[in-house]
Short mmCIF file of N, CA and C and ligand atoms in Angstrom, two decimals:
data_model
loop_
_atom_site.label_atom_id
_atom_site.label_comp_id
_atom_site.label_asym_id
_atom_site.label_seq_id
_atom_site.Cartn_x
_atom_site.Cartn_y
_atom_site.Cartn_z
N UNK S 16 2.80 -8.20 -18.54
CA UNK S 16 2.49 -7.18 -17.66
C UNK S 16 2.98 -5.65 -18.49
N UNK S 17 2.12 -4.82 -18.16
CA UNK S 17 2.21 -3.71 -19.25
C UNK S 17 3.43 -2.27 -18.58
N UNK S 18 4.34 -1.99 -19.53
CA UNK S 18 5.20 -0.48 -19.06
C UNK S 18 4.21 0.40 -18.01
N UNK S 19 4.31 0.40 -17.00
CA UNK S 19 4.01 1.11 -15.53
C UNK S 19 5.40 1.83 -15.32
N UNK S 20 5.90 3.13 -14.72
CA UNK S 20 6.35 3.62 -14.15
C UNK S 20 5.84 3.98 -12.96
N UNK S 21 7.09 3.56 -11.96
CA UNK S 21 6.08 3.98 -10.42
C UNK S 21 7.06 4.83 -9.77
N UNK S 22 6.72 6.63 -9.62
CA UNK S 22 7.83 7.31 -9.37
C UNK S 22 7.35 8.31 -7.98
N UNK S 23 8.05 9.49 -7.74
CA UNK S 23 7.19 10.04 -6.57
C UNK S 23 5.61 10.81 -6.39
N UNK S 24 4.69 10.92 -5.71
CA UNK S 24 3.87 11.53 -6.42
C UNK S 24 4.09 13.23 -6.15
N UNK S 25 3.66 13.92 -6.73
CA UNK S 25 3.95 15.07 -6.88
C UNK S 25 2.37 16.44 -6.48
N UNK S 26 2.50 17.23 -6.47
CA UNK S 26 0.84 18.22 -6.01
C UNK S 26 0.62 18.32 -7.48
N UNK S 27 0.77 18.77 -8.80
CA UNK S 27 0.67 17.83 -9.90
C UNK S 27 -0.29 17.28 -10.40
N UNK S 28 -0.22 16.18 -9.37
CA UNK S 28 -1.23 14.80 -9.47
C UNK S 28 -2.29 15.41 -8.85
N UNK S 29 -2.22 15.83 -7.62
CA UNK S 29 -3.59 15.62 -6.94
C UNK S 29 -4.32 15.55 -7.74
N UNK S 30 -5.38 15.83 -8.60
CA UNK S 30 -6.46 16.05 -9.53
C UNK S 30 -6.74 14.34 -9.22
N UNK S 31 -5.95 13.78 -10.13
CA UNK S 31 -6.07 12.44 -10.57
C UNK S 31 -6.14 11.30 -9.01
N UNK S 32 -4.87 11.76 -8.31
CA UNK S 32 -5.51 10.53 -7.01
C UNK S 32 -5.99 10.79 -6.19
N UNK S 33 -6.31 11.96 -6.42
CA UNK S 33 -8.58 12.19 -5.92
C UNK S 33 -9.16 11.81 -6.35
N UNK S 34 -8.74 11.83 -7.31
CA UNK S 34 -10.77 10.76 -8.22
C UNK S 34 -10.33 9.63 -8.40
N UNK S 35 -9.50 8.87 -8.15
CA UNK S 35 -8.24 7.58 -8.30
C UNK S 35 -9.34 7.23 -6.96
N UNK S 36 -8.72 8.17 -5.50
CA UNK S 36 -9.60 8.59 -4.32
C UNK S 36 -11.01 7.81 -4.56
N UNK S 37 -11.15 8.71 -4.82
CA UNK S 37 -12.25 8.74 -5.23
C UNK S 37 -13.39 6.97 -5.47
N UNK S 38 -13.15 7.46 -7.02
CA UNK S 38 -13.31 5.90 -7.83
C UNK S 38 -13.11 4.59 -6.24
N UNK S 39 -12.42 4.60 -5.83
CA UNK S 39 -11.71 3.30 -5.05
C UNK S 39 -13.70 3.80 -4.17
N UNK S 40 -13.47 4.75 -3.09
CA UNK S 40 -14.44 4.57 -2.07
C UNK S 40 -15.77 4.60 -2.37
N UNK S 41 -16.33 5.18 -3.70
CA UNK S 41 -17.47 4.68 -4.60
C UNK S 41 -17.72 2.67 -4.60
N UNK S 42 -16.87 2.27 -4.97
CA UNK S 42 -16.32 0.87 -4.85
C UNK S 42 -17.44 0.19 -3.96
N UNK S 43 -17.34 0.94 -2.37
CA UNK S 43 -17.52 0.20 -1.35
C UNK S 43 -17.15 -0.60 -0.76
N UNK S 44 -15.86 -0.87 -1.20
CA UNK S 44 -14.89 -2.24 0.67
C UNK S 44 -14.05 -1.49 0.75
N UNK S 45 -13.51 -0.18 0.49
CA UNK S 45 -11.98 0.06 0.27
C UNK S 45 -11.91 0.81 1.15
N UNK S 46 -12.58 1.76 2.35
CA UNK S 46 -12.68 2.39 3.26
C UNK S 46 -14.02 2.63 4.17
N UNK S 47 -14.13 3.20 5.24
CA UNK S 47 -15.52 3.95 6.07
C UNK S 47 -15.72 4.96 6.04
N UNK S 48 -14.74 6.21 5.19
CA UNK S 48 -14.97 7.56 3.99
C UNK S 48 -15.74 7.29 2.84
N UNK S 49 -16.75 7.29 2.88
CA UNK S 49 -17.46 7.82 1.48
C UNK S 49 -16.67 9.16 0.20
N UNK S 50 -16.55 9.93 0.89
CA UNK S 50 -16.23 11.36 -0.01
C UNK S 50 -13.95 11.56 0.33
N UNK S 51 -13.47 11.10 -1.11
CA UNK S 51 -12.03 11.22 -1.12
C UNK S 51 -11.68 13.05 -0.20
N UNK S 52 -10.18 12.96 0.00
CA UNK S 52 -10.33 14.31 1.07
C UNK S 52 -10.40 15.81 -0.27
N UNK S 53 -10.07 17.05 0.73
CA UNK S 53 -8.85 18.06 0.18
C UNK S 53 -7.26 17.19 -0.34
N UNK S 54 -7.25 17.94 -1.74
CA UNK S 54 -5.86 18.03 -1.20
C UNK S 54 -4.43 17.95 -0.15
N UNK S 55 -5.14 19.55 0.02
CA UNK S 55 -4.80 19.99 1.28
C UNK S 55 -4.78 19.05 2.17
N UNK S 56 -6.32 18.27 2.85
CA UNK S 56 -6.35 17.41 4.29
C UNK S 56 -5.66 16.01 3.39
N UNK S 57 -5.50 15.16 1.93
CA UNK S 57 -4.78 14.85 1.75
C UNK S 57 -2.98 14.85 2.49
N UNK S 58 -2.54 15.52 2.05
CA UNK S 58 -0.73 16.36 2.70
C UNK S 58 -0.56 16.59 3.13
N UNK S 59 -1.55 17.79 4.14
CA UNK S 59 -1.61 17.42 5.56
C UNK S 59 -1.37 15.63 6.56
N UNK S 60 -2.22 15.36 6.09
CA UNK S 60 -1.85 13.66 6.59
C UNK S 60 -1.22 12.87 6.51
N UNK S 61 -0.93 12.63 4.82
CA UNK S 61 0.15 11.53 4.43
C UNK S 61 2.08 11.95 4.61
N UNK S 62 2.71 11.38 4.68
CA UNK S 62 4.38 11.51 4.99
C UNK S 62 4.48 11.91 3.00
N UNK S 63 6.13 12.92 3.29
CA UNK S 63 5.72 13.46 2.09
C UNK S 63 6.66 12.44 1.39
N UNK S 64 7.64 11.28 2.25
CA UNK S 64 8.76 10.84 1.19
C UNK S 64 8.23 9.39 1.29
N UNK S 65 6.98 9.34 1.42
CA UNK S 65 6.50 7.35 0.74
C UNK S 65 4.71 7.68 0.34
N UNK S 66 5.32 8.88 -0.60
CA UNK S 66 4.09 9.08 -2.01
C UNK S 66 4.50 8.29 -3.29
N UNK S 67 4.08 7.34 -3.77
CA UNK S 67 4.05 6.99 -4.71
C UNK S 67 2.95 6.92 -6.00
N UNK S 68 3.25 7.08 -6.83
CA UNK S 68 2.15 6.82 -8.09
C UNK S 68 2.43 5.60 -9.40
N UNK S 69 1.54 5.44 -9.69
CA UNK S 69 1.89 4.47 -11.56
C UNK S 69 0.97 4.84 -12.49
N UNK S 70 2.41 5.35 -13.23
CA UNK S 70 2.19 5.67 -14.50
C UNK S 70 2.32 4.52 -15.73
N UNK S 71 0.91 4.68 -17.20
CA UNK S 71 1.48 4.33 -17.66
C UNK S 71 1.22 5.99 -18.61
N UNK S 72 -0.04 5.99 -19.76
CA UNK S 72 0.23 7.27 -20.10
C UNK S 72 -0.39 8.24 -19.02
N UNK S 73 -1.27 8.31 -18.10
CA UNK S 73 -1.18 9.10 -16.77
C UNK S 73 -1.24 8.50 -15.48
N UNK S 74 -1.46 8.73 -14.25
CA UNK S 74 -1.88 8.50 -12.89
C UNK S 74 -2.31 7.08 -13.32
N UNK S 75 -2.57 6.65 -13.03
CA UNK S 75 -3.29 5.25 -12.92
C UNK S 75 -3.24 4.38 -11.31
N UNK S 76 -2.29 4.79 -10.39
CA UNK S 76 -2.92 4.36 -9.24
C UNK S 76 -1.83 5.07 -7.89
N UNK S 77 -2.40 4.77 -7.02
CA UNK S 77 -1.12 5.62 -6.09
C UNK S 77 -0.80 4.64 -3.98
N UNK S 78 -0.08 5.22 -3.79
CA UNK S 78 0.58 5.00 -2.44
C UNK S 78 0.47 5.60 -1.81
N UNK S 79 0.17 5.73 -0.58
CA UNK S 79 0.90 6.45 0.59
C UNK S 79 0.74 5.86 2.15
N UNK S 80 1.63 6.89 3.13
CA UNK S 80 1.20 6.38 3.84
C UNK S 80 0.88 7.21 5.48
N UNK S 81 0.63 6.93 6.08
CA UNK S 81 0.60 7.72 7.69
C UNK S 81 1.00 7.45 9.22
N UNK S 82 1.65 8.16 9.76
CA UNK S 82 1.85 8.11 10.77
C UNK S 82 1.21 7.95 11.27
N UNK S 83 1.77 6.67 12.34
CA UNK S 83 0.15 5.92 13.51
C UNK S 83 0.38 6.30 14.72
N UNK S 84 1.18 7.28 15.03
CA UNK S 84 1.59 7.48 16.31
C UNK S 84 2.73 8.58 16.69
N UNK S 85 1.76 9.34 17.79
CA UNK S 85 3.23 10.42 17.74
C UNK S 85 4.40 10.24 18.77
N UNK S 86 4.19 9.28 19.03
CA UNK S 86 4.80 8.79 20.14
C UNK S 86 6.62 8.45 19.81
N UNK S 87 7.74 8.28 20.05
CA UNK S 87 9.11 8.75 19.39
C UNK S 87 9.09 6.70 18.84
N UNK S 88 8.22 6.52 19.96
CA UNK S 88 9.21 4.14 20.44
C UNK S 88 7.97 3.90 18.50
N UNK S 89 7.22 4.50 17.95
CA UNK S 89 6.69 3.99 17.05
C UNK S 89 6.86 4.41 15.51
N UNK S 90 7.84 5.31 15.76
CA UNK S 90 8.30 6.51 14.22
C UNK S 90 8.50 6.02 13.22
N UNK S 91 8.16 4.03 13.67
CA UNK S 91 8.89 3.58 12.58
C UNK S 91 7.58 2.31 11.58
N UNK S 92 6.15 2.65 12.40
CA UNK S 92 5.40 1.94 11.96
C UNK S 92 4.38 3.31 11.52
N UNK S 93 3.85 2.67 10.35
CA UNK S 93 3.27 4.04 9.41
C UNK S 93 1.71 2.82 8.96
N UNK S 94 0.37 3.32 8.02
CA UNK S 94 -0.24 3.19 8.01
C UNK S 94 -0.26 3.14 6.14
N UNK S 95 -0.82 2.42 5.30
CA UNK S 95 -0.53 2.97 3.95
C UNK S 95 -2.09 2.87 3.77
N UNK S 96 -2.33 3.60 2.30
CA UNK S 96 -3.60 3.13 1.81
C UNK S 96 -2.88 3.19 -0.18
N UNK S 97 -3.58 2.02 -0.24
CA UNK S 97 -3.05 2.50 -1.66
C UNK S 97 -4.30 2.20 -2.46
N UNK S 98 -4.42 2.46 -3.72
CA UNK S 98 -5.77 2.64 -4.68
C UNK S 98 -5.61 2.72 -6.63
N UNK S 99 -6.25 2.04 -7.02
CA UNK S 99 -5.43 1.56 -8.71
C UNK S 99 -7.06 2.23 -8.97
N UNK S 100 -6.59 2.66 -10.61
CA UNK S 100 -7.82 3.16 -11.28
C UNK S 100 -8.58 2.06 -11.47
N UNK S 101 -9.78 1.93 -11.73
CA UNK S 101 -10.70 0.92 -11.72
C UNK S 101 -10.39 0.40 -13.59
N UNK S 102 -9.98 1.02 -13.92
CA UNK S 102 -9.66 0.81 -15.68
C UNK S 102 -8.57 -0.09 -15.99
N UNK S 103 -8.01 -0.02 -14.66
CA UNK S 103 -6.33 -0.75 -14.90
C UNK S 103 -6.25 -1.85 -13.98
N UNK S 104 -7.28 -1.92 -13.35
CA UNK S 104 -6.46 -2.56 -12.12
C UNK S 104 -6.64 -4.46 -12.59
N UNK S 105 -5.87 -5.64 -11.91
CA UNK S 105 -5.67 -6.70 -11.92
C UNK S 105 -4.53 -7.04 -13.34
N UNK S 106 -4.08 -5.79 -13.54
CA UNK S 106 -2.38 -5.97 -14.38
C UNK S 106 -1.36 -5.85 -13.02
N UNK S 107 -1.90 -5.83 -12.07
CA UNK S 107 0.21 -5.83 -11.33
C UNK S 107 0.45 -4.15 -10.24
N UNK S 108 -0.65 -3.15 -10.94
CA UNK S 108 -0.37 -1.88 -10.41
C UNK S 108 -0.08 -1.81 -9.26
N UNK S 109 -0.69 -2.44 -8.46
CA UNK S 109 -1.61 -2.55 -7.24
C UNK S 109 0.62 -3.04 -6.31
N UNK S 110 0.35 -3.76 -6.52
CA UNK S 110 1.69 -4.81 -6.39
C UNK S 110 2.58 -3.83 -6.22
N UNK S 111 3.04 -3.66 -7.74
CA UNK S 111 4.19 -2.50 -8.19
C UNK S 111 4.66 -1.18 -7.04
N UNK S 112 3.01 -0.95 -7.45
CA UNK S 112 3.19 0.33 -5.95
C UNK S 112 3.80 -0.19 -4.59
N UNK S 113 3.25 -1.24 -4.42
CA UNK S 113 3.50 -1.98 -2.98
C UNK S 113 4.36 -2.51 -2.74
N UNK S 114 5.52 -2.84 -3.94
CA UNK S 114 6.36 -3.67 -3.88
C UNK S 114 7.48 -1.96 -3.69
N UNK S 115 7.75 -1.22 -4.10
CA UNK S 115 8.22 0.14 -4.37
C UNK S 115 8.17 0.43 -3.05
N UNK S 116 6.86 1.11 -2.05
CA UNK S 116 6.22 1.37 -0.53
C UNK S 116 7.95 0.92 0.04
N UNK S 117 7.15 -0.43 0.20
CA UNK S 117 8.31 -1.05 0.96
C UNK S 117 9.88 -0.91 0.67
N UNK S 118 9.77 -0.70 -0.61
CA UNK S 118 11.29 -0.62 -1.25
C UNK S 118 11.84 0.38 -0.36
N UNK S 119 10.98 1.67 -0.56
CA UNK S 119 10.94 2.76 0.02
C UNK S 119 10.77 3.24 1.34
N UNK S 120 10.34 2.12 2.29
CA UNK S 120 9.98 2.58 3.66
C UNK S 120 11.00 1.86 4.35
N UNK S 121 11.63 0.51 3.94
CA UNK S 121 12.34 0.08 4.39
C UNK S 121 14.19 1.23 4.86
N UNK S 122 13.87 1.70 3.04
CA UNK S 122 15.42 2.19 3.03
C UNK S 122 15.53 3.81 3.93
N UNK S 123 14.72 3.88 4.20
CA UNK S 123 14.04 4.71 5.34
C UNK S 123 14.73 4.31 6.79
N UNK S 124 14.46 3.41 7.11
CA UNK S 124 14.37 2.63 8.33
C UNK S 124 12.92 2.51 8.51
N UNK S 125 11.74 2.92 8.19
CA UNK S 125 10.43 1.95 8.51
C UNK S 125 10.29 0.94 8.63
N UNK S 126 9.17 0.07 9.98
CA UNK S 126 9.71 -1.41 10.01
C UNK S 126 8.84 -1.85 10.45
N UNK S 127 7.46 -1.20 9.85
CA UNK S 127 6.42 -1.57 10.14
C UNK S 127 5.38 -1.24 9.54
N UNK S 128 4.43 -1.73 8.51
CA UNK S 128 3.41 -1.38 7.43
C UNK S 128 2.32 -1.77 7.91
N UNK S 129 1.48 -1.34 8.48
CA UNK S 129 -0.19 -2.25 8.65
C UNK S 129 -0.98 -1.41 8.10
N UNK S 130 -2.34 -2.50 8.05
CA UNK S 130 -3.28 -1.50 7.50
C UNK S 130 -5.11 -2.21 7.38
N UNK S 131 -5.82 -1.74 7.12
CA UNK S 131 -6.75 -2.91 7.94
C UNK S 131 -7.89 -2.39 6.29
N UNK S 132 -7.86 -3.89 6.20
CA UNK S 132 -8.70 -3.99 4.75
C UNK S 132 -10.07 -4.61 5.39
N UNK S 133 -11.74 -4.14 4.39
CA UNK S 133 -12.44 -5.03 5.12
C UNK S 133 -12.54 -6.81 4.35
N UNK S 134 -13.30 -7.12 5.03
CA UNK S 134 -13.56 -8.66 4.36
C UNK S 134 -13.95 -9.10 3.48
N UNK S 135 -14.79 -7.99 3.08
CA UNK S 135 -15.28 -8.39 2.13
C UNK S 135 -13.67 -8.11 0.00
N UNK S 136 -12.98 -7.01 1.13
CA UNK S 136 -12.02 -6.85 0.23
C UNK S 136 -11.46 -7.45 -0.53
N UNK S 137 -11.59 -8.64 -1.05
CA UNK S 137 -10.79 -10.14 -1.47
C UNK S 137 -9.50 -9.39 -2.25
N UNK S 138 -9.87 -8.21 -2.91
CA UNK S 138 -8.61 -8.01 -3.67
C UNK S 138 -7.52 -7.19 -3.26
N UNK S 139 -7.75 -6.96 -2.56
CA UNK S 139 -6.83 -5.99 -1.69
C UNK S 139 -6.65 -7.54 -0.46
N UNK S 140 -6.84 -8.29 0.11
CA UNK S 140 -6.56 -9.31 0.80
C UNK S 140 -5.31 -10.42 0.06
N UNK S 141 -5.80 -10.09 -1.29
CA UNK S 141 -5.13 -11.14 -1.79
C UNK S 141 -3.67 -10.42 -2.03
N UNK S 142 -3.85 -9.01 -2.44
CA UNK S 142 -2.39 -7.79 -2.84
C UNK S 142 -1.61 -8.03 -1.27
N UNK S 143 -2.40 -8.22 -0.81
CA UNK S 143 -1.51 -7.94 0.54
C UNK S 143 -0.75 -9.48 1.48
N UNK S 144 -1.46 -10.24 1.00
CA UNK S 144 -0.58 -11.78 1.89
C UNK S 144 0.31 -11.96 0.60
N UNK S 145 0.21 -11.58 -0.55
CA UNK S 145 1.37 -12.23 -1.57
C UNK S 145 2.20 -11.23 -1.55
N UNK S 146 2.17 -9.74 -0.74
CA UNK S 146 3.32 -8.69 -0.71
C UNK S 146 3.91 -9.04 1.03
N UNK S 147 2.91 -10.39 1.39
CA UNK S 147 3.91 -10.55 3.07
C UNK S 147 3.77 -9.84 3.97
N UNK S 148 2.36 -9.16 4.05
CA UNK S 148 1.65 -9.02 5.23
C UNK S 148 0.84 -9.80 5.80
N UNK S 149 0.86 -9.59 7.37
CA UNK S 149 0.01 -11.23 7.61
C UNK S 149 -1.06 -10.30 8.56
N UNK S 150 -2.31 -11.13 8.51
CA UNK S 150 -3.51 -10.37 9.88
C UNK S 150 -2.92 -11.29 11.15
N UNK S 151 -3.47 -9.56 11.44
CA UNK S 151 -2.90 -9.12 13.02
C UNK S 151 -4.19 -10.29 13.44
N UNK S 152 -5.90 -9.92 12.54
CA UNK S 152 -6.76 -10.21 13.35
C UNK S 152 -7.90 -9.43 13.11
N UNK S 153 -9.16 -9.71 13.72
CA UNK S 153 -10.60 -8.52 12.38
C UNK S 153 -10.45 -7.85 13.78
N UNK S 154 -11.41 -7.12 13.92
CA UNK S 154 -12.43 -6.22 14.02
C UNK S 154 -13.98 -5.88 13.77
N UNK S 155 -14.57 -7.13 14.89
CA UNK S 155 -15.24 -7.51 14.98
C UNK S 155 -16.65 -6.42 14.62
N UNK S 156 -17.65 -5.58 13.52
CA UNK S 156 -18.59 -4.75 13.46
C UNK S 156 -17.75 -2.74 14.09
N UNK S 157 -16.34 -3.03 13.98
CA UNK S 157 -15.51 -2.16 14.69
C UNK S 157 -16.13 -0.39 14.35
N UNK S 158 -17.21 -0.17 13.04
CA UNK S 158 -17.93 0.73 12.27
C UNK S 158 -18.82 0.69 11.11
N UNK S 159 -19.36 1.81 10.96
CA UNK S 159 -20.56 1.59 10.43
C UNK S 159 -20.02 2.42 9.32
N UNK S 160 -20.91 1.49 7.81
CA UNK S 160 -20.22 2.18 7.09
C UNK S 160 -21.69 2.28 5.82
N UNK S 161 -22.17 3.54 5.99
CA UNK S 161 -24.00 2.93 4.83
C UNK S 161 -24.45 3.01 5.78
N UNK S 162 -24.33 3.00 7.16
CA UNK S 162 -25.52 2.87 7.97
C UNK S 162 -25.31 1.12 8.65
N UNK S 163 -24.44 0.11 7.95
CA UNK S 163 -24.18 -1.05 8.36
C UNK S 163 -22.90 -1.27 8.70
N UNK S 164 -22.65 -1.91 10.29
CA UNK S 164 -21.64 -2.38 10.82
C UNK S 164 -20.69 -3.62 9.88
N UNK S 165 -19.52 -3.36 9.74
CA UNK S 165 -18.89 -4.04 8.98
C UNK S 165 -16.96 -4.30 10.03
N UNK S 166 -17.16 -5.64 9.81
CA UNK S 166 -16.06 -5.80 10.44
C UNK S 166 -14.21 -5.62 9.81
N UNK S 167 -13.71 -5.68 9.96
CA UNK S 167 -12.01 -4.60 9.38
C UNK S 167 -11.11 -6.23 9.71
N UNK S 168 -10.12 -6.44 8.96
CA UNK S 168 -8.93 -7.18 9.15
C UNK S 168 -8.10 -6.33 9.24
N UNK S 169 -7.10 -6.69 11.10
CA UNK S 169 -5.70 -5.70 10.37
C UNK S 169 -4.25 -6.81 9.45
N UNK S 170 -4.28 -6.22 9.23
CA UNK S 170 -2.94 -6.53 8.39
C UNK S 170 -1.83 -5.73 9.13
N UNK S 171 -0.45 -6.31 8.68
CA UNK S 171 1.17 -6.11 8.48
C UNK S 171 2.00 -6.67 8.09
N UNK S 172 2.97 -5.54 7.54
CA UNK S 172 4.23 -6.49 7.80
C UNK S 172 5.05 -5.75 8.25
N UNK S 173 6.37 -7.01 8.59
CA UNK S 173 6.99 -6.86 9.74
C UNK S 173 7.57 -6.77 9.06
N UNK S 174 9.11 -5.30 8.67
CA UNK S 174 10.68 -5.64 8.00
C UNK S 174 11.29 -6.84 8.62
N UNK S 175 11.29 -7.73 7.52
CA UNK S 175 12.74 -8.69 7.79
C UNK S 175 14.40 -8.25 7.55
N UNK S 176 14.28 -6.96 7.05
CA UNK S 176 15.94 -6.47 7.07
C UNK S 176 15.95 -5.50 8.02
N UNK S 177 15.08 -4.73 9.09
CA UNK S 177 16.00 -3.73 9.72
C UNK S 177 15.38 -4.06 11.36
N UNK S 178 16.69 -4.69 11.80
CA UNK S 178 17.00 -5.61 13.42
C UNK S 178 17.31 -4.39 14.23
C1 LIG E 223 -7.07 -3.55 -4.33
C2 LIG E 223 -6.27 -2.92 -5.22
C3 LIG E 223 -5.77 -1.92 -5.41
C4 LIG E 223 -6.11 -3.90 -6.17
O1 LIG E 223 -5.29 -3.47 -7.05
P1 LIG E 223 -4.40 -3.98 -8.65
O2 LIG E 223 -4.18 -3.15 -8.90
O3 LIG E 223 -5.54 -4.30 -8.70
O4 LIG E 223 -3.78 -5.46 -7.50
P2 LIG E 223 -2.64 -6.42 -8.64
O5 LIG E 223 -3.30 -6.91 -9.95
O6 LIG E 223 -1.66 -5.69 -8.20
O7 LIG E 223 -3.48 -7.82 -7.98
C5 LIG E 223 -2.80 -8.19 -6.69
C6 LIG E 223 -2.89 -9.55 -6.17
O8 LIG E 223 -4.65 -9.49 -6.30
C7 LIG E 223 -5.29 -10.76 -7.11
N1 LIG E 223 -6.95 -9.60 -7.50
C8 LIG E 223 -6.27 -8.52 -8.23
N2 LIG E 223 -7.88 -8.56 -8.54
C9 LIG E 223 -8.15 -9.37 -7.62
C10 LIG E 223 -9.84 -9.29 -7.23
N3 LIG E 223 -11.18 -9.05 -7.62
N4 LIG E 223 -10.45 -10.79 -7.00
C11 LIG E 223 -9.04 -11.71 -6.05
N5 LIG E 223 -7.95 -11.37 -6.93
C12 LIG E 223 -7.23 -10.24 -7.46
C13 LIG E 223 -4.80 -10.43 -7.76
O9 LIG E 223 -4.67 -11.93 -8.98
C14 LIG E 223 -2.97 -10.32 -7.50
O10 LIG E 223 -2.90 -11.31 -7.00
P3 LIG E 223 -1.72 -12.49 -7.39
O11 LIG E 223 -0.07 -12.36 -7.46
O12 LIG E 223 -2.10 -14.13 -7.24
O13 LIG E 223 -2.09 -12.73 -9.17
C15 LIG E 223 -7.75 -2.29 -6.12
O14 LIG E 223 -8.82 -2.85 -5.76
C16 LIG E 223 -8.61 -0.73 -5.53
O15 LIG E 223 -8.12 0.45 -6.25
N6 LIG E 223 -9.56 -1.53 -4.99
C17 LIG E 223 -10.12 -0.28 -4.27
C18 LIG E 223 -9.17 0.61 -3.57
C19 LIG E 223 -9.01 -0.54 -2.84
O16 LIG E 223 -9.78 -1.22 -2.28
N7 LIG E 223 -7.87 -0.29 -1.98
C20 LIG E 223 -7.40 -1.12 -0.69
C21 LIG E 223 -8.00 -0.58 0.55
S1 LIG E 223 -7.34 -1.02 1.71
#
């Protein structure tokens, strides 16, 4: 394990965060999206209190969450994204970010974190399984990515400490 710090994301991190986001999209197994948002779009869509970056000499990964519903009963259910610089993968960075996100969300009373993952994204599936997420099910051929229908595996982690 290398010496990596996890801290809150700020607007000064925007360029690195979006570059890492784009690199993940370019890999083809992260999302149906093909182009990273602008910072304004990113900023508008993510909850400010649960945005984290991993840093060694520079930002090497990030995690952030979006609300899943405007209904009050689902206020504690969020959807997350986690992206690590290709040059920093396989060193436990995503796990650090995910564990920090779980701590941050649980401290704020968020009870469920969910995500959708392409079936081909073995790194993400492994990461989430190890961090305590379970598979809800598979959405078959739910949308097209570069013209190809793809399955999405729905994952969730229900906090055991929020009862
Ligand atoms: C998925 C991603 C975030 C993982 O980041 P990472 O920092 O390399 O992951 P970690 O090093 O923390 O590894 C977490 C677990 O996944 C495993 N893993 C990592 N890369 C793997 C790979 N290519 N194949 C299989 N398992 C892999 C690790 O061994 C580890 O499991 P372990 O605890 O049993 O050893 C990274 O590959 C990425 O940014 N991908 C593009 C964006 C993306 O797909 N995000 C997720 C969208 S749902």
